[in-house]
Short mmCIF file of C-alpha atoms in Angstrom, two decimals:
data_model
loop_
_atom_site.label_atom_id
_atom_site.label_comp_id
_atom_site.label_asym_id
_atom_site.label_seq_id
_atom_site.Cartn_x
_atom_site.Cartn_y
_atom_site.Cartn_z
CA MET A 1 7.30 18.08 -42.57
CA SER A 2 6.25 16.74 -45.97
CA GLY A 3 3.70 18.43 -48.14
CA MET A 4 1.17 15.62 -47.38
CA ALA A 5 1.71 16.11 -43.65
CA ILE A 6 1.29 19.86 -43.99
CA ARG A 7 -2.02 19.36 -45.81
CA ALA A 8 -3.25 16.93 -43.20
CA THR A 9 -2.30 19.34 -40.43
CA ARG A 10 -4.22 22.09 -42.17
CA ARG A 11 -7.27 19.92 -42.35
CA LEU A 12 -7.06 19.25 -38.66
CA ALA A 13 -6.72 23.00 -37.89
CA ASP A 14 -9.91 23.57 -40.02
CA GLN A 15 -11.69 20.83 -38.13
CA ILE A 16 -11.17 21.98 -34.58
CA CYS A 17 -12.35 25.01 -32.56
CA GLY A 18 -9.02 25.44 -30.77
CA ARG A 19 -5.55 26.08 -32.22
CA VAL A 20 -2.95 23.80 -33.89
CA LEU A 21 0.58 25.08 -33.21
CA LEU A 22 3.66 24.07 -35.23
CA PRO A 23 7.23 24.85 -34.49
CA GLY A 24 7.78 28.53 -35.43
CA ASP A 25 4.18 29.50 -34.67
CA ALA A 26 3.58 32.24 -32.15
CA GLY A 27 2.72 30.56 -28.83
CA TYR A 28 4.37 27.25 -29.65
CA HIS A 29 7.25 27.63 -27.19
CA ASP A 30 5.00 28.84 -24.36
CA ALA A 31 2.69 25.86 -24.99
CA ARG A 32 5.45 23.29 -24.82
CA ALA A 33 7.03 24.80 -21.62
CA VAL A 34 6.11 22.89 -18.45
CA TRP A 35 6.80 23.25 -14.72
CA ASN A 36 10.14 21.46 -14.76
CA ALA A 37 12.53 23.66 -16.79
CA MET A 38 14.71 20.57 -17.44
CA ILE A 39 12.06 19.41 -20.00
CA ASP A 40 12.97 20.88 -23.41
CA ARG A 41 11.19 18.62 -25.97
CA ARG A 42 9.67 19.81 -29.23
CA PRO A 43 6.39 18.22 -30.31
CA ARG A 44 5.73 18.03 -34.02
CA LEU A 45 2.41 19.78 -33.30
CA ILE A 46 0.41 20.97 -30.36
CA VAL A 47 -3.36 20.94 -30.33
CA ARG A 48 -4.79 23.40 -27.85
CA CYS A 49 -8.24 21.96 -27.30
CA ALA A 50 -11.30 24.12 -26.92
CA GLY A 51 -13.63 21.19 -26.13
CA ILE A 52 -14.19 17.53 -26.20
CA ALA A 53 -14.64 17.44 -30.00
CA ASP A 54 -11.10 18.76 -30.39
CA VAL A 55 -9.75 16.06 -28.07
CA ILE A 56 -11.44 13.43 -30.19
CA ALA A 57 -10.09 14.89 -33.38
CA ALA A 58 -6.50 15.12 -31.97
CA VAL A 59 -6.56 11.54 -30.76
CA ARG A 60 -7.78 10.23 -34.08
CA PHE A 61 -5.27 12.36 -36.04
CA ALA A 62 -2.41 11.06 -33.88
CA ARG A 63 -3.50 7.48 -34.47
CA ASP A 64 -3.94 7.98 -38.20
CA HIS A 65 -0.41 9.50 -38.47
CA ASP A 66 1.35 7.22 -35.96
CA LEU A 67 2.20 10.09 -33.68
CA GLU A 68 3.10 9.60 -29.99
CA ILE A 69 0.48 11.31 -27.71
CA GLY A 70 1.32 13.47 -24.69
CA VAL A 71 -1.44 15.01 -22.62
CA ARG A 72 -1.11 18.26 -20.77
CA CYS A 73 -3.40 19.24 -17.91
CA GLY A 74 -1.46 21.50 -15.60
CA GLY A 75 2.04 20.47 -16.67
CA HIS A 76 3.34 19.82 -13.16
CA GLY A 77 4.58 16.25 -13.75
CA VAL A 78 8.26 16.35 -13.06
CA VAL A 79 9.10 13.80 -15.75
CA GLY A 80 7.42 15.92 -18.51
CA HIS A 81 5.25 13.14 -19.94
CA ALA A 82 3.00 15.92 -21.34
CA VAL A 83 5.61 16.89 -23.94
CA PRO A 84 6.33 14.22 -26.58
CA GLN A 85 9.42 14.74 -28.71
CA ASP A 86 8.30 14.90 -32.37
CA GLY A 87 4.81 13.72 -31.25
CA LEU A 88 1.41 15.37 -30.70
CA MET A 89 0.77 17.27 -27.52
CA ILE A 90 -2.96 17.38 -26.59
CA ASP A 91 -3.06 20.59 -24.54
CA LEU A 92 -6.13 20.69 -22.31
CA THR A 93 -5.26 23.94 -20.63
CA PRO A 94 -7.83 26.00 -22.66
CA MET A 95 -10.44 23.71 -21.20
CA GLY A 96 -10.09 25.14 -17.69
CA GLY A 97 -13.70 25.84 -16.68
CA VAL A 98 -15.38 24.98 -13.38
CA ARG A 99 -19.15 25.08 -12.74
CA VAL A 100 -20.34 24.76 -9.09
CA ASP A 101 -23.77 23.76 -8.05
CA PRO A 102 -23.90 24.95 -4.38
CA ARG A 103 -27.27 23.36 -3.68
CA ARG A 104 -26.15 19.91 -4.69
CA ARG A 105 -22.54 20.58 -3.50
CA ARG A 106 -21.12 19.47 -6.84
CA ALA A 107 -18.45 20.84 -9.13
CA ARG A 108 -18.01 20.06 -12.81
CA VAL A 109 -14.40 20.58 -13.71
CA GLN A 110 -12.94 20.47 -17.21
CA GLY A 111 -9.82 18.40 -17.77
CA GLY A 112 -7.50 21.37 -18.11
CA ALA A 113 -8.53 23.25 -15.02
CA LEU A 114 -6.00 24.29 -12.32
CA LEU A 115 -6.62 23.72 -8.67
CA GLY A 116 -6.86 27.51 -7.98
CA VAL A 117 -9.79 27.85 -10.28
CA LEU A 118 -11.62 24.97 -8.55
CA ASP A 119 -10.83 26.45 -5.11
CA GLU A 120 -12.01 29.95 -6.04
CA ALA A 121 -15.28 28.77 -7.56
CA SER A 122 -16.00 26.54 -4.63
CA GLN A 123 -14.96 28.94 -1.88
CA ALA A 124 -17.36 31.55 -3.23
CA HIS A 125 -19.98 29.31 -1.49
CA GLY A 126 -17.90 28.23 1.55
CA LEU A 127 -17.24 24.86 -0.11
CA ALA A 128 -14.13 22.98 -1.10
CA THR A 129 -12.85 19.45 -1.94
CA THR A 130 -9.44 17.97 -1.54
CA ALA A 131 -7.32 19.78 -4.12
CA GLY A 132 -3.54 19.57 -3.51
CA ASN A 133 -1.32 22.24 -1.94
CA VAL A 134 -0.23 24.41 -4.91
CA SER A 135 -2.86 26.29 -6.85
CA HIS A 136 -1.28 26.07 -10.34
CA THR A 137 -1.29 22.30 -10.27
CA GLY A 138 -3.63 20.64 -12.79
CA VAL A 139 -6.72 19.02 -11.38
CA GLY A 140 -6.52 16.14 -13.86
CA GLY A 141 -2.99 14.84 -13.09
CA LEU A 142 -3.48 15.30 -9.37
CA THR A 143 -6.79 13.48 -9.20
CA LEU A 144 -6.07 10.61 -11.54
CA GLY A 145 -3.00 9.65 -9.41
CA GLY A 146 -4.94 9.93 -6.05
CA GLY A 147 -4.68 13.48 -4.97
CA MET A 148 -3.44 14.53 -1.50
CA GLY A 149 -4.30 17.85 0.10
CA TRP A 150 -5.08 19.63 3.31
CA LEU A 151 -8.62 18.25 3.35
CA ALA A 152 -7.71 14.62 2.72
CA ARG A 153 -7.66 13.44 6.39
CA ARG A 154 -11.19 14.88 6.75
CA TYR A 155 -12.77 14.14 3.44
CA GLY A 156 -10.50 11.64 1.62
CA LEU A 157 -8.23 12.05 -1.38
CA SER A 158 -9.18 13.97 -4.53
CA CYS A 159 -10.04 10.73 -6.25
CA ASP A 160 -12.30 9.72 -3.35
CA ASN A 161 -14.40 12.79 -4.03
CA VAL A 162 -14.97 12.23 -7.75
CA ARG A 163 -18.47 11.06 -8.61
CA SER A 164 -18.10 10.76 -12.31
CA PHE A 165 -15.61 11.04 -15.20
CA GLU A 166 -16.00 11.88 -18.87
CA LEU A 167 -13.28 10.21 -20.88
CA VAL A 168 -12.03 10.06 -24.53
CA THR A 169 -10.63 6.64 -25.28
CA ALA A 170 -7.77 5.56 -27.49
CA ASP A 171 -10.27 4.94 -30.23
CA GLY A 172 -11.63 8.46 -29.94
CA ASP A 173 -14.89 7.35 -28.36
CA VAL A 174 -16.50 9.15 -25.40
CA VAL A 175 -17.43 7.09 -22.22
CA ARG A 176 -18.62 8.12 -18.81
CA ALA A 177 -17.55 6.29 -15.68
CA SER A 178 -19.24 6.38 -12.25
CA ALA A 179 -20.28 3.95 -9.58
CA GLN A 180 -23.23 2.96 -11.80
CA GLU A 181 -21.76 3.34 -15.29
CA ASN A 182 -18.61 1.44 -16.31
CA PRO A 183 -17.81 0.86 -12.63
CA GLU A 184 -14.49 -0.95 -13.31
CA LEU A 185 -13.22 2.01 -15.26
CA PHE A 186 -14.39 4.26 -12.38
CA TRP A 187 -12.31 2.10 -10.01
CA GLY A 188 -9.20 2.43 -12.22
CA LEU A 189 -9.44 6.17 -12.87
CA ARG A 190 -9.28 6.73 -9.15
CA GLY A 191 -5.51 6.32 -8.81
CA GLY A 192 -4.48 4.58 -11.99
CA GLY A 193 -3.16 7.74 -13.66
CA GLY A 194 -3.60 8.66 -17.32
CA ASN A 195 -3.42 5.09 -18.63
CA PHE A 196 -6.98 4.62 -19.88
CA GLY A 197 -7.78 7.70 -21.74
CA ILE A 198 -8.11 11.51 -21.61
CA VAL A 199 -10.40 12.77 -18.91
CA THR A 200 -12.23 15.85 -20.23
CA GLU A 201 -14.54 16.44 -17.22
CA PHE A 202 -14.60 15.49 -13.54
CA GLU A 203 -17.65 15.79 -11.24
CA PHE A 204 -16.57 16.41 -7.68
CA GLU A 205 -18.41 16.24 -4.35
CA LEU A 206 -17.90 19.51 -2.38
CA HIS A 207 -17.91 19.92 1.36
CA ALA A 208 -18.94 22.79 3.71
CA THR A 209 -15.43 23.62 4.89
CA GLY A 210 -15.85 27.33 5.58
CA THR A 211 -13.17 29.70 4.41
CA ARG A 212 -10.71 29.80 7.24
CA ALA A 213 -7.47 27.87 8.18
CA LEU A 214 -4.65 27.86 10.61
CA VAL A 215 -0.96 27.14 9.82
CA VAL A 216 1.42 26.30 12.72
CA ASN A 217 5.13 25.89 12.38
CA LEU A 218 7.82 25.44 15.07
CA GLY A 219 11.54 25.60 13.98
CA PHE A 220 14.26 23.71 15.80
CA SER A 221 18.02 23.38 15.35
CA LEU A 222 18.98 20.09 13.89
CA GLU A 223 20.35 18.93 17.28
CA ASN A 224 17.01 19.63 18.98
CA GLY A 225 14.91 18.49 16.09
CA TYR A 226 15.31 14.77 16.73
CA GLU A 227 13.51 14.83 20.07
CA ALA A 228 10.87 17.25 18.83
CA MET A 229 10.14 14.98 15.90
CA ARG A 230 9.77 11.92 18.10
CA GLY A 231 7.04 13.78 20.00
CA TRP A 232 5.52 15.00 16.75
CA ARG A 233 5.35 11.35 15.55
CA ASP A 234 3.33 10.41 18.70
CA LEU A 235 0.70 13.04 17.92
CA LEU A 236 -0.03 11.40 14.61
CA ALA A 237 -2.23 8.75 16.17
CA THR A 238 -4.47 11.20 18.10
CA ALA A 239 -4.54 14.42 15.94
CA PRO A 240 -8.07 15.48 14.96
CA ARG A 241 -9.08 14.98 11.36
CA PRO A 242 -9.09 18.66 10.46
CA ALA A 243 -5.36 18.68 11.22
CA THR A 244 -2.69 17.58 8.76
CA LEU A 245 0.57 17.25 10.60
CA THR A 246 3.72 18.39 8.78
CA ALA A 247 7.50 18.20 9.22
CA ARG A 248 10.26 19.52 7.16
CA VAL A 249 14.04 19.73 7.21
CA SER A 250 15.82 22.25 5.04
CA ASP A 251 18.62 24.77 5.08
CA ASP A 252 17.90 28.13 6.78
CA PRO A 253 17.39 30.60 3.97
CA ASP A 254 19.22 33.25 5.95
CA ARG A 255 22.15 31.01 6.90
CA PRO A 256 23.08 28.68 3.96
CA GLY A 257 24.42 25.38 5.18
CA THR A 258 22.61 25.56 8.45
CA PRO A 259 19.82 22.92 8.67
CA VAL A 260 16.52 23.66 10.38
CA ALA A 261 13.96 21.06 11.46
CA ASN A 262 10.32 22.16 11.41
CA ILE A 263 7.22 20.52 12.85
CA GLY A 264 3.68 21.77 12.76
CA TYR A 265 0.24 21.26 11.23
CA VAL A 266 -2.33 22.79 8.97
CA TRP A 267 -5.89 23.07 10.23
CA VAL A 268 -8.83 23.72 7.87
CA GLY A 269 -11.80 25.16 9.84
CA ASP A 270 -12.25 27.42 12.82
CA PRO A 271 -8.74 28.59 13.80
CA GLY A 272 -9.80 28.76 17.46
CA ASP A 273 -10.52 25.05 17.40
CA GLY A 274 -7.22 24.39 15.69
CA GLU A 275 -5.20 26.23 18.28
CA LYS A 276 -6.16 23.59 20.85
CA LEU A 277 -3.48 21.39 19.24
CA LEU A 278 -0.86 24.12 19.73
CA GLY A 279 -0.33 23.31 23.39
CA PRO A 280 0.65 19.62 22.84
CA LEU A 281 2.99 20.73 20.02
CA ARG A 282 4.65 23.42 22.14
CA ALA A 283 5.24 20.87 24.88
CA LEU A 284 7.63 18.93 22.62
CA GLY A 285 10.48 21.34 23.14
CA LYS A 286 11.61 24.99 22.96
CA PRO A 287 11.72 26.05 19.37
CA ALA A 288 14.15 28.61 17.98
CA ALA A 289 11.27 30.10 15.99
CA GLU A 290 7.52 29.83 16.04
CA ARG A 291 4.90 30.94 13.45
CA VAL A 292 1.12 30.67 13.95
CA GLU A 293 -0.93 32.15 11.15
CA ARG A 294 -4.69 32.53 10.74
CA VAL A 295 -5.33 32.66 7.04
CA SER A 296 -8.04 32.15 4.49
CA TYR A 297 -8.40 28.75 2.81
CA LEU A 298 -7.57 30.33 -0.51
CA ALA A 299 -4.40 31.91 0.92
CA LEU A 300 -3.47 28.49 2.32
CA GLN A 301 -3.78 26.92 -1.06
CA GLN A 302 -1.63 29.61 -2.65
CA ARG A 303 1.09 29.96 0.00
CA ASP A 304 3.52 27.60 -1.76
CA ASP A 305 2.82 28.89 -5.27
CA ALA A 306 6.02 30.93 -5.47
CA VAL A 307 8.27 28.32 -3.86
CA ASP A 308 6.93 25.70 -6.30
CA GLY A 309 6.70 28.09 -9.22
CA HIS A 310 7.78 27.59 -12.83
CA ALA A 311 11.13 28.19 -14.53
CA LEU A 312 13.26 26.13 -12.21
CA ARG A 313 14.96 22.82 -13.00
CA ARG A 314 13.30 20.20 -10.77
CA TYR A 315 13.82 16.76 -9.29
CA TRP A 316 11.93 14.83 -6.59
CA LYS A 317 11.54 11.49 -5.04
CA GLY A 318 8.94 10.08 -2.64
CA HIS A 319 7.96 7.20 -0.37
CA TYR A 320 4.99 6.05 1.74
CA LEU A 321 5.77 5.06 5.29
CA THR A 322 3.34 2.96 7.38
CA GLU A 323 5.38 3.65 10.53
CA LEU A 324 7.95 6.21 11.54
CA THR A 325 10.74 4.69 13.65
CA ASP A 326 13.40 6.58 15.56
CA GLU A 327 15.89 5.51 12.94
CA ALA A 328 13.68 6.71 10.10
CA ILE A 329 13.39 10.07 11.84
CA GLU A 330 17.17 10.37 12.11
CA ARG A 331 17.67 9.40 8.42
CA PHE A 332 15.02 11.91 7.45
CA LEU A 333 16.81 14.77 9.32
CA LEU A 334 20.26 13.85 7.99
CA ARG A 335 19.09 13.91 4.34
CA GLY A 336 21.51 11.29 3.13
CA THR A 337 24.57 12.82 4.77
CA ALA A 338 26.67 11.99 7.85
CA ASP A 339 25.77 15.15 9.76
CA GLY A 340 22.88 16.81 7.93
CA ARG A 341 25.05 19.40 6.30
CA GLY A 342 26.30 19.89 2.81
CA GLU A 343 26.09 22.05 -0.22
CA HIS A 344 22.92 21.99 -2.36
CA LEU A 345 21.03 19.52 -0.14
CA PRO A 346 17.40 19.08 -1.06
CA GLY A 347 14.54 19.76 1.26
CA ALA A 348 12.69 16.87 2.76
CA ALA A 349 9.16 16.78 4.10
CA LEU A 350 6.60 14.56 5.83
CA GLN A 351 2.79 14.93 5.64
CA SER A 352 0.39 12.84 7.62
CA HIS A 353 -2.18 10.57 6.17
CA GLY A 354 -4.82 8.48 8.09
CA GLY A 355 -8.34 9.75 8.89
CA ALA A 356 -10.74 9.61 6.04
CA ILE A 357 -8.02 8.32 3.63
CA ALA A 358 -7.84 5.10 5.68
CA ASP A 359 -11.61 4.82 5.92
CA VAL A 360 -11.85 3.73 2.25
CA PRO A 361 -11.52 0.00 1.74
CA VAL A 362 -8.22 -0.82 -0.14
CA THR A 363 -10.19 -2.53 -2.94
CA ASP A 364 -12.52 0.40 -3.61
CA THR A 365 -10.06 2.45 -5.73
CA ALA A 366 -6.89 1.87 -7.69
CA PHE A 367 -5.11 4.05 -5.07
CA ALA A 368 -4.20 1.27 -2.58
CA HIS A 369 -1.92 2.69 0.07
CA ARG A 370 -4.66 3.32 2.58
CA ASP A 371 -2.46 2.29 5.55
CA THR A 372 0.09 5.10 5.00
CA LEU A 373 1.03 6.98 8.12
CA VAL A 374 3.12 9.69 6.45
CA GLU A 375 4.20 10.57 2.92
CA PHE A 376 7.83 11.39 2.49
CA THR A 377 9.05 13.68 -0.28
CA THR A 378 12.35 15.17 -1.14
CA SER A 379 12.67 17.86 -3.76
CA THR A 380 15.12 20.35 -5.19
CA GLY A 381 15.05 23.30 -7.58
CA TRP A 382 17.86 25.13 -9.27
CA THR A 383 18.62 27.27 -12.37
CA GLU A 384 22.04 26.29 -13.58
CA PRO A 385 22.28 23.29 -16.00
CA GLY A 386 25.79 22.61 -14.72
CA GLU A 387 24.37 21.65 -11.31
CA ASP A 388 22.02 18.95 -12.75
CA GLY A 389 24.21 15.96 -11.72
CA GLU A 390 25.00 17.18 -8.23
CA ARG A 391 21.38 18.19 -7.42
CA ILE A 392 19.85 14.98 -8.70
CA ALA A 393 22.47 12.87 -6.89
CA ALA A 394 21.79 14.65 -3.57
CA ALA A 395 18.08 14.07 -3.90
CA ARG A 396 18.58 10.38 -4.71
CA ARG A 397 20.84 9.97 -1.61
CA CYS A 398 18.24 11.58 0.54
CA ALA A 399 15.44 9.34 -0.72
CA ALA A 400 17.69 6.27 -0.59
CA ALA A 401 18.38 6.89 3.10
CA VAL A 402 14.67 6.61 3.94
CA GLU A 403 13.70 3.96 1.41
CA PRO A 404 14.46 0.99 3.75
CA PHE A 405 11.51 2.17 5.92
CA ALA A 406 9.09 2.69 2.97
CA GLY A 407 6.01 0.66 2.19
CA GLY A 408 5.35 1.89 -1.28
CA ALA A 409 5.16 5.09 -3.36
CA TYR A 410 2.73 7.64 -4.55
CA VAL A 411 2.43 7.42 -8.34
CA ASN A 412 2.35 11.25 -8.67
CA ALA A 413 5.75 11.42 -6.81
CA LEU A 414 7.45 8.96 -9.11
CA ASN A 415 10.29 10.30 -11.17
CA ASP A 416 12.60 8.16 -13.34
CA GLU A 417 11.93 4.81 -11.71
CA GLY A 418 10.12 3.27 -14.66
CA ALA A 419 8.44 -0.09 -14.21
CA VAL A 420 10.12 -0.56 -10.84
CA GLY A 421 8.39 2.55 -9.63
CA VAL A 422 5.04 1.47 -10.96
CA ARG A 423 5.36 -1.76 -8.97
CA ARG A 424 6.02 0.29 -5.81
CA ALA A 425 2.97 2.46 -6.44
CA TYR A 426 0.62 -0.48 -6.96
CA PRO A 427 0.41 -3.72 -4.93
CA THR A 428 0.39 -6.87 -6.97
CA HIS A 429 -3.38 -7.47 -6.90
CA THR A 430 -4.06 -3.84 -7.81
CA LEU A 431 -1.60 -3.88 -10.66
CA ALA A 432 -3.13 -7.05 -12.05
CA ARG A 433 -6.51 -5.47 -12.06
CA LEU A 434 -5.25 -2.31 -13.67
CA THR A 435 -3.44 -4.33 -16.38
CA ALA A 436 -6.80 -6.06 -17.20
CA LEU A 437 -8.37 -2.68 -17.49
CA LYS A 438 -5.61 -1.47 -19.78
CA ASN A 439 -6.14 -4.53 -21.94
CA ALA A 440 -9.79 -3.54 -22.25
CA TYR A 441 -9.44 0.16 -22.95
CA ASP A 442 -5.95 0.68 -24.48
CA PRO A 443 -4.54 -2.68 -25.68
CA GLU A 444 -2.14 -0.92 -28.04
CA ASN A 445 -0.77 1.28 -25.27
CA VAL A 446 -1.57 4.46 -27.10
CA PHE A 447 -1.45 6.29 -23.76
CA HIS A 448 1.93 5.29 -22.61
CA LEU A 449 3.49 8.60 -21.77
CA ASN A 450 2.68 8.27 -18.09
CA HIS A 451 3.81 6.06 -15.30
CA ASN A 452 2.74 3.25 -17.57
CA ILE A 453 0.70 0.19 -16.88
CA ALA A 454 1.57 -1.83 -19.97
CA PRO A 455 -1.18 -3.98 -21.43
CA THR A 456 -0.53 -7.71 -21.52
CA THR A 457 -0.35 -7.78 -25.36
CA ARG A 458 2.42 -5.20 -25.21
CA VAL A 459 4.32 -7.06 -22.54
CA ARG A 460 4.29 -10.20 -24.73
CA GLU A 461 5.56 -8.24 -27.75
CA ILE A 462 8.52 -6.91 -25.75
CA ALA A 463 9.31 -10.35 -24.32
CA SER A 464 9.36 -11.91 -27.79
#
């Protein structure tokens, strides 16, 4: 770094309340480490923001010095967009506060908060809002892409429960977006990702969910799983809204190479009411194993924290399916193989949509896949770099086997698909509207380290 750049960086450090980290500083390597251990990029500097004024200063500094901007909320994005090589990482994680107003049933959530903090603050009053399935996920990234969770069939996606946003634009200005104020931006922030600025505060509606939940899982051999899953599929149309139906195929942890098909559901609310669905599920076949657990809602939100923890190399792919045919079920169970068996196969899962998600008109938010029946994901985690090629190829084969039945993709589940993936995530009319919004708020594509919606001006530059 030149002497001039060092002096400018020192002035930035003097200006902000948070910290500026440079390579070699204590805490730099921890700050640049994200959930996917394959991401090993080194920003020129990291600004750990203590408040909105720090975010504004960081954006303006990056613009003045022509530095690429990455924005870190929770750091769960598998692509690692938060970490710009030789750029400026705006780290929101110090801005992790949550304030709950139980009387109004509202939560004000800073842009760097994790889901677990939101859950704990809300559950102290018996309240909650749709907030993913893993507590160390960032609220910001989850919500801006849509935000699925165990409450979505009952209360809508995370983005459906936002009542207002506070945003720092590419010019370093602060704007608010709600149904009454900047309504087009409000529309785009509910599903359009981080394309329009840096959200420093969300206001969520909360719901009286209580504090209890039920988790049901029936395990079948692969040979018996096909018939069980066909019956599970038939339950999707009639399942009560407090129930989110789940299915998964993976290798038995106690018998490597032996696949197990699991079907079940998660119920948020009175477990006694939830157990009424257990009879129809048991009628689908005789499982090799059964687990029925009454848990707290907080325990439910944390149950996958270890499985989806940090320090592993990660890869995932996903699809939305509007129907689940017999052939799609078979492809799902076989995971891109001839017989469902093989070394280092990824897990694959289905999670039901519908209910309150489908109640929202498709034009009301940038999240447009309101007709989704189930979301498919396949994911894998490993530690050895020498396995990268094999692991990624296996996950791609698994996803490719199901793709002929897909009707789109969840933007938060995109990986390395680039513009093709963006077109799968947004229907043509939605993408056109998002592009117009990008033209208005970020015509120079300052915020492009995301699943990018390029402004029209930038598209023309590339074409010429």
